[in-house]
Tab-separated table of C-alpha atoms in Angstrom:
chain	number	residue	atom	x	y	z
A	1	MET	CA	9.923	17.449	-31.424
A	2	ASN	CA	13.119	15.470	-30.952
A	3	ARG	CA	16.449	17.283	-30.898
A	4	PRO	CA	18.876	14.772	-29.457
A	5	ASN	CA	21.932	16.844	-30.348
A	6	GLU	CA	20.707	19.780	-28.290
A	7	THR	CA	19.787	17.917	-25.126
A	8	SER	CA	21.536	15.594	-22.745
A	9	SER	CA	20.035	12.988	-20.457
A	10	VAL	CA	20.348	13.582	-16.728
A	11	SER	CA	22.464	11.217	-14.638
A	12	GLY	CA	20.414	11.703	-11.488
A	13	PHE	CA	17.637	13.632	-9.797
A	14	ILE	CA	17.354	16.091	-6.912
A	15	LEU	CA	14.572	15.415	-4.388
A	16	LEU	CA	13.168	18.579	-2.822
A	17	GLY	CA	11.218	16.897	-0.040
A	18	LEU	CA	10.440	19.524	2.588
A	19	SER	CA	13.512	21.650	1.847
A	20	THR	CA	11.225	24.636	1.282
A	21	HIS	CA	9.869	24.125	4.821
A	22	PRO	CA	13.038	23.458	6.885
A	23	LYS	CA	11.260	23.947	10.220
A	24	LEU	CA	9.116	20.885	9.517
A	25	GLU	CA	11.981	18.568	8.556
A	26	LYS	CA	13.234	17.642	12.047
A	27	THR	CA	9.706	17.172	13.361
A	28	PHE	CA	8.727	14.920	10.486
A	29	PHE	CA	12.005	13.009	10.727
A	30	VAL	CA	11.141	11.957	14.286
A	31	LEU	CA	7.496	11.190	13.424
A	32	ILE	CA	8.301	9.143	10.306
A	33	LEU	CA	11.098	7.261	12.078
A	34	LEU	CA	8.766	6.295	14.947
A	35	MET	CA	6.047	5.253	12.491
A	36	TYR	CA	8.526	3.168	10.502
A	37	LEU	CA	9.638	1.351	13.654
A	38	VAL	CA	5.984	0.654	14.520
A	39	ILE	CA	5.450	-0.680	10.969
A	40	LEU	CA	8.419	-3.041	11.272
A	41	LEU	CA	7.406	-4.206	14.744
A	42	GLY	CA	3.656	-4.508	14.167
A	43	ASN	CA	3.808	-6.207	10.806
A	44	GLY	CA	6.758	-8.338	11.886
A	45	VAL	CA	4.765	-9.657	14.857
A	46	LEU	CA	1.779	-10.415	12.585
A	47	ILE	CA	3.984	-12.386	10.199
A	48	LEU	CA	5.509	-14.266	13.125
A	49	VAL	CA	2.209	-15.268	14.736
A	50	THR	CA	0.647	-16.351	11.414
A	51	ILE	CA	3.623	-18.676	10.904
A	52	LEU	CA	4.062	-20.009	14.445
A	53	ASP	CA	0.432	-20.350	15.597
A	54	THR	CA	-1.173	-23.401	13.956
A	55	HIS	CA	-4.659	-21.984	14.648
A	56	LEU	CA	-3.861	-19.210	12.154
A	57	HIS	CA	-2.879	-21.542	9.320
A	58	THR	CA	-5.946	-20.576	7.302
A	59	PRO	CA	-6.372	-18.690	3.994
A	60	MET	CA	-7.401	-15.440	5.708
A	61	TYR	CA	-4.300	-15.300	7.898
A	62	PHE	CA	-2.071	-16.448	5.051
A	63	PHE	CA	-3.258	-13.401	3.096
A	64	LEU	CA	-2.772	-11.266	6.210
A	65	GLY	CA	0.831	-12.450	6.500
A	66	ASN	CA	1.363	-11.534	2.834
A	67	LEU	CA	-0.172	-8.109	3.446
A	68	SER	CA	2.144	-7.492	6.407
A	69	PHE	CA	5.217	-8.561	4.440
A	70	LEU	CA	4.105	-6.341	1.566
A	71	ASP	CA	3.722	-3.325	3.891
A	72	ILE	CA	7.241	-3.854	5.227
A	73	CYS	CA	8.639	-4.054	1.685
A	74	TYR	CA	6.664	-1.029	0.523
A	75	THR	CA	7.779	1.265	3.328
A	76	THR	CA	11.372	0.002	3.228
A	77	SER	CA	11.546	0.918	-0.471
A	78	SER	CA	10.844	4.569	0.319
A	79	VAL	CA	11.025	5.524	4.021
A	80	PRO	CA	14.855	5.289	4.410
A	81	LEU	CA	15.156	7.608	1.386
A	82	VAL	CA	12.620	10.003	2.909
A	83	LEU	CA	14.431	10.027	6.279
A	84	ASP	CA	17.774	10.645	4.592
A	85	GLY	CA	16.203	13.527	2.694
A	86	PHE	CA	15.183	15.186	5.964
A	87	LEU	CA	18.818	15.187	7.112
A	88	THR	CA	20.448	16.101	3.788
A	89	PRO	CA	19.983	19.696	2.543
A	90	ARG	CA	20.286	18.689	-1.117
A	91	LYS	CA	19.268	15.076	-1.542
A	92	THR	CA	20.313	13.492	-4.842
A	93	ILE	CA	19.499	10.071	-6.229
A	94	SER	CA	21.031	8.355	-9.240
A	95	PHE	CA	19.005	7.594	-12.358
A	96	SER	CA	19.184	3.835	-11.723
A	97	GLY	CA	18.441	4.290	-8.007
A	98	CYS	CA	15.361	6.328	-8.882
A	99	ALA	CA	14.200	3.616	-11.287
A	100	VAL	CA	14.627	0.853	-8.676
A	101	GLN	CA	12.864	2.823	-5.938
A	102	MET	CA	9.991	3.787	-8.230
A	103	SER	CA	9.645	0.217	-9.499
A	104	LEU	CA	9.516	-1.274	-5.991
A	105	SER	CA	6.949	1.252	-4.742
A	106	PHE	CA	4.759	0.751	-7.818
A	107	ALA	CA	4.982	-3.038	-7.543
A	108	MET	CA	4.043	-3.073	-3.857
A	109	GLY	CA	1.117	-0.695	-4.368
A	110	ALA	CA	-0.293	-2.688	-7.307
A	111	THR	CA	0.175	-5.980	-5.453
A	112	GLU	CA	-1.694	-4.676	-2.419
A	113	CYS	CA	-4.643	-3.635	-4.600
A	114	VAL	CA	-4.952	-7.181	-5.965
A	115	LEU	CA	-4.270	-8.820	-2.598
A	116	LEU	CA	-7.057	-6.863	-0.885
A	117	SER	CA	-9.501	-8.074	-3.546
A	118	MET	CA	-8.340	-11.671	-2.973
A	119	MET	CA	-8.994	-11.220	0.739
A	120	ALA	CA	-12.485	-9.923	-0.077
A	121	PHE	CA	-13.156	-13.072	-2.112
A	122	ASP	CA	-11.981	-15.184	0.827
A	123	ARG	CA	-14.473	-13.443	3.132
A	124	TYR	CA	-17.235	-13.805	0.523
A	125	VAL	CA	-16.756	-17.577	0.294
A	126	ALA	CA	-16.445	-17.945	4.093
A	127	ILE	CA	-19.723	-16.117	4.783
A	128	CYS	CA	-21.841	-16.774	1.688
A	129	ASN	CA	-20.735	-20.371	0.958
A	130	PRO	CA	-19.329	-21.729	4.243
A	131	LEU	CA	-19.908	-25.397	3.340
A	132	ARG	CA	-17.839	-25.073	0.170
A	133	TYR	CA	-15.134	-22.974	1.822
A	134	PRO	CA	-12.608	-25.836	2.410
A	135	VAL	CA	-12.906	-26.872	-1.250
A	136	VAL	CA	-12.898	-23.431	-2.881
A	137	MET	CA	-10.161	-22.024	-0.628
A	138	SER	CA	-7.855	-25.019	-0.640
A	139	LYS	CA	-4.148	-24.551	0.035
A	140	ALA	CA	-3.329	-24.784	-3.665
A	141	ALA	CA	-6.019	-22.201	-4.455
A	142	TYR	CA	-5.093	-19.524	-1.912
A	143	MET	CA	-1.362	-19.893	-2.542
A	144	SER	CA	-1.973	-19.468	-6.282
A	145	MET	CA	-4.076	-16.384	-5.554
A	146	ALA	CA	-1.308	-14.818	-3.467
A	147	ILE	CA	1.405	-15.654	-6.004
A	148	SER	CA	-0.682	-14.217	-8.855
A	149	SER	CA	-1.066	-10.970	-6.861
A	150	TRP	CA	2.706	-10.589	-6.541
A	151	VAL	CA	3.320	-11.543	-10.170
A	152	ALA	CA	0.690	-9.107	-11.471
A	153	GLY	CA	2.111	-6.254	-9.401
A	154	SER	CA	5.665	-7.009	-10.529
A	155	ILE	CA	4.733	-7.196	-14.210
A	156	THR	CA	2.834	-3.903	-14.296
A	157	SER	CA	5.607	-2.204	-12.317
A	158	THR	CA	8.236	-3.435	-14.777
A	159	VAL	CA	6.186	-2.214	-17.744
A	160	GLN	CA	5.427	1.230	-16.268
A	161	THR	CA	8.963	1.827	-15.000
A	162	SER	CA	10.532	0.710	-18.289
A	163	LEU	CA	8.317	3.071	-20.278
A	164	ALA	CA	9.106	5.953	-17.901
A	165	MET	CA	12.869	5.416	-17.775
A	166	ARG	CA	13.135	5.225	-21.581
A	167	LEU	CA	11.990	8.852	-21.809
A	168	PRO	CA	14.626	11.572	-22.297
A	169	PHE	CA	15.132	13.730	-19.192
A	170	CYS	CA	16.906	16.967	-19.967
A	171	GLY	CA	17.288	20.295	-18.275
A	172	ASP	CA	15.319	20.384	-15.037
A	173	ASN	CA	16.049	17.315	-12.888
A	174	VAL	CA	14.404	18.482	-9.657
A	175	ILE	CA	11.622	16.238	-8.329
A	176	ASN	CA	9.273	18.156	-6.052
A	177	HIS	CA	8.682	15.160	-3.808
A	178	PHE	CA	10.191	12.995	-1.043
A	179	GLN	CA	10.933	10.148	-3.423
A	180	CYS	CA	10.829	9.186	-7.108
A	181	GLU	CA	7.048	9.391	-7.304
A	182	PHE	CA	5.856	8.171	-10.700
A	183	LEU	CA	3.825	11.196	-11.785
A	184	ALA	CA	6.453	13.634	-10.495
A	185	VAL	CA	9.128	11.919	-12.618
A	186	LEU	CA	6.957	11.970	-15.759
A	187	LYS	CA	6.598	15.748	-15.449
A	188	LEU	CA	10.346	16.125	-16.022
A	189	ALA	CA	10.404	14.260	-19.335
A	190	CYS	CA	11.164	16.400	-22.396
A	191	ALA	CA	9.225	14.213	-24.836
A	192	ASP	CA	5.713	13.074	-25.627
A	193	ILE	CA	4.371	11.047	-22.669
A	194	SER	CA	1.029	10.076	-24.238
A	195	ILE	CA	2.018	6.382	-24.255
A	196	ASN	CA	2.844	6.620	-20.540
A	197	VAL	CA	-0.474	8.317	-19.796
A	198	ILE	CA	-2.406	5.640	-21.695
A	199	SER	CA	-0.544	2.747	-20.051
A	200	MET	CA	-0.993	4.385	-16.648
A	201	GLY	CA	-4.719	4.731	-17.324
A	202	VAL	CA	-4.956	1.038	-18.236
A	203	ALA	CA	-3.022	0.114	-15.071
A	204	ASN	CA	-5.352	2.266	-12.954
A	205	VAL	CA	-8.390	0.481	-14.366
A	206	MET	CA	-6.825	-2.951	-13.799
A	207	PHE	CA	-5.362	-2.353	-10.348
A	208	LEU	CA	-7.719	0.240	-8.893
A	209	GLY	CA	-11.021	0.109	-10.748
A	210	VAL	CA	-11.421	-3.658	-11.090
A	211	PRO	CA	-10.352	-4.527	-7.494
A	212	VAL	CA	-12.592	-1.808	-6.032
A	213	LEU	CA	-15.560	-3.058	-8.075
A	214	PHE	CA	-14.793	-6.657	-7.095
A	215	ILE	CA	-14.555	-5.752	-3.385
A	216	PHE	CA	-17.754	-3.695	-3.578
A	217	VAL	CA	-19.748	-6.510	-5.197
A	218	SER	CA	-18.317	-9.060	-2.737
A	219	TYR	CA	-19.413	-6.994	0.248
A	220	ILE	CA	-22.874	-6.458	-1.228
A	221	PHE	CA	-23.346	-10.240	-1.243
A	222	ILE	CA	-21.748	-10.492	2.218
A	223	LEU	CA	-24.084	-7.814	3.627
A	224	VAL	CA	-27.159	-9.462	2.125
A	225	THR	CA	-26.132	-12.834	3.585
A	226	ILE	CA	-25.458	-11.351	7.036
A	227	LEU	CA	-28.821	-9.577	7.115
A	228	ARG	CA	-30.545	-12.910	6.449
A	229	ILE	CA	-29.050	-14.449	9.606
A	230	PRO	CA	-31.935	-14.673	12.106
A	231	SER	CA	-30.055	-14.008	15.363
A	232	ALA	CA	-28.338	-10.750	16.291
A	233	GLU	CA	-25.424	-12.680	17.776
A	234	GLY	CA	-24.983	-14.617	14.528
A	235	ARG	CA	-24.981	-11.405	12.518
A	236	ARG	CA	-22.428	-9.859	14.863
A	237	LYS	CA	-20.075	-12.851	14.617
A	238	ALA	CA	-20.379	-12.989	10.829
A	239	PHE	CA	-19.621	-9.286	10.441
A	240	SER	CA	-16.706	-9.431	12.897
A	241	THR	CA	-14.905	-11.897	10.600
A	242	CYS	CA	-14.661	-9.296	7.832
A	243	SER	CA	-14.742	-5.970	9.712
A	244	ALA	CA	-10.937	-5.695	9.961
A	245	HIS	CA	-10.474	-6.275	6.232
A	246	LEU	CA	-13.248	-3.809	5.397
A	247	THR	CA	-11.619	-1.166	7.622
A	248	VAL	CA	-8.235	-1.664	5.909
A	249	VAL	CA	-9.900	-1.395	2.475
A	250	VAL	CA	-11.625	1.879	3.410
A	251	VAL	CA	-8.387	3.391	4.754
A	252	PHE	CA	-6.288	2.209	1.789
A	253	TYR	CA	-8.600	3.176	-1.075
A	254	GLY	CA	-9.994	6.216	0.725
A	255	THR	CA	-6.510	7.707	0.947
A	256	ILE	CA	-5.780	6.963	-2.734
A	257	LEU	CA	-9.070	8.521	-3.894
A	258	PHE	CA	-8.517	11.584	-1.720
A	259	MET	CA	-4.934	11.945	-2.974
A	260	TYR	CA	-5.701	11.693	-6.691
A	261	GLY	CA	-9.376	12.679	-6.825
A	262	LYS	CA	-9.383	16.023	-5.035
A	263	PRO	CA	-9.663	19.142	-7.240
A	264	LYS	CA	-6.506	21.151	-7.906
A	265	SER	CA	-6.357	24.766	-6.787
A	266	LYS	CA	-6.247	27.357	-9.570
A	267	ASP	CA	-4.938	30.068	-7.255
A	268	PRO	CA	-1.205	30.632	-7.944
A	269	LEU	CA	-0.772	31.970	-4.421
A	270	GLY	CA	-1.965	28.660	-3.050
A	271	ALA	CA	0.333	26.511	-5.186
A	272	ASP	CA	2.955	26.163	-2.450
A	273	LYS	CA	0.383	25.136	0.134
A	274	GLN	CA	-1.131	22.668	-2.329
A	275	ASP	CA	2.281	21.125	-3.047
A	276	LEU	CA	2.882	20.750	0.679
A	277	ALA	CA	-0.563	19.198	1.176
A	278	ASP	CA	0.024	16.749	-1.700
A	279	LYS	CA	3.338	15.673	-0.179
A	280	LEU	CA	1.855	15.153	3.277
A	281	ILE	CA	-1.080	13.179	1.864
A	282	SER	CA	1.374	11.006	-0.055
A	283	LEU	CA	3.310	10.514	3.170
A	284	PHE	CA	0.114	9.453	4.932
A	285	TYR	CA	-0.620	6.932	2.200
A	286	GLY	CA	2.930	5.554	2.273
A	287	VAL	CA	3.509	5.396	6.034
A	288	VAL	CA	0.356	5.751	8.111
A	289	THR	CA	-1.687	3.160	6.213
A	290	PRO	CA	0.911	0.332	6.628
A	291	MET	CA	1.199	1.308	10.285
A	292	LEU	CA	-2.567	1.075	10.830
A	293	ASN	CA	-2.986	-2.359	9.223
A	294	PRO	CA	-1.497	-4.462	12.072
A	295	ILE	CA	-3.191	-2.224	14.649
A	296	ILE	CA	-6.593	-2.695	12.990
A	297	TYR	CA	-6.207	-6.472	12.749
A	298	SER	CA	-4.922	-6.718	16.320
A	299	LEU	CA	-7.745	-4.654	17.789
A	300	ARG	CA	-10.577	-6.178	15.760
A	301	ASN	CA	-9.503	-9.817	15.664
A	302	LYS	CA	-9.567	-11.921	18.811
A	303	ASP	CA	-7.639	-14.784	17.175
A	304	VAL	CA	-4.695	-12.497	16.415
A	305	ARG	CA	-4.797	-11.016	19.918
A	306	ALA	CA	-4.804	-14.499	21.435
A	307	ALA	CA	-1.906	-15.592	19.212
A	308	VAL	CA	0.142	-12.537	20.206
A	309	ARG	CA	-0.550	-13.187	23.907
A	310	ASN	CA	0.496	-16.821	23.514
A	311	LEU	CA	3.686	-15.814	21.726
A	312	VAL	CA	4.565	-13.260	24.403
A	313	GLY	CA	3.676	-15.749	27.146
A	314	GLN	CA	5.910	-18.447	25.655
A	315	LYS	CA	8.864	-16.101	25.452
A	316	HIS	CA	8.283	-14.921	29.024
A	317	PHE	CA	8.012	-18.534	30.232
A	318	LYS	CA	11.300	-19.512	28.495
A	319	GLN	CA	13.080	-16.611	30.121
């Protein structure tokens, strides 16, 4: 029921963050700040070595460089706002600022979903069709794949954010979150959000369901191919080329499924604890996962470790 004369659109939002748990704010400020610095350093080093080391000028490391840049962009779109919220008792954000922050976070998340599936395809071709790998994964092909990932993420983000920001927001303008989280913003709308729910469902199928299915099928073929390799050493080397990517996929999608797939508590007394748990899980997804990516690739990939050592050695030699 629309009553435009009786309502007024809000000019901004209030982010609660952890204001209901003030004792945790200073602790989490230090933890999130340290994690953010590790994200910038770790992913920055990965981008640097994939550009400077000619041995890493391959499709897999090109995608890895994109993933690292994406993680930096994703965390930078939200972490400074989260840190500021820990220091400010009543954190406010403008309507346009909320739209920009929500759009950037959505775009980066959707892009990463597609990019991880592109990386799975790269590993599938490398292991299952190694002789055709240079042809299938040519420079033109893998650059087009990366560009299409960014374009797809940007388009869906623009559509979802536009639909959300066109809704009337009246009365309550308090977002029970660290940032302008999409679902938390929709809850404040004083209008029918069925179109938003449908479009969000379509986006989830396209950017979560399809990539997960594609990655799953790719690794089924990869596993079958690896098991057919006669020597144990050959199987180990083949699996090592995709183990880092598989680990990142499990961490990334596992966190999303746990965050959105866990059952909601029906106990009113546990609502506050559930809200706190949801916020902390969201924080894990938004900060810990991007921090783990460069660590996983550094620990499980000897080429990256060698490139980092060479880079450090060159700087030390110049000094």
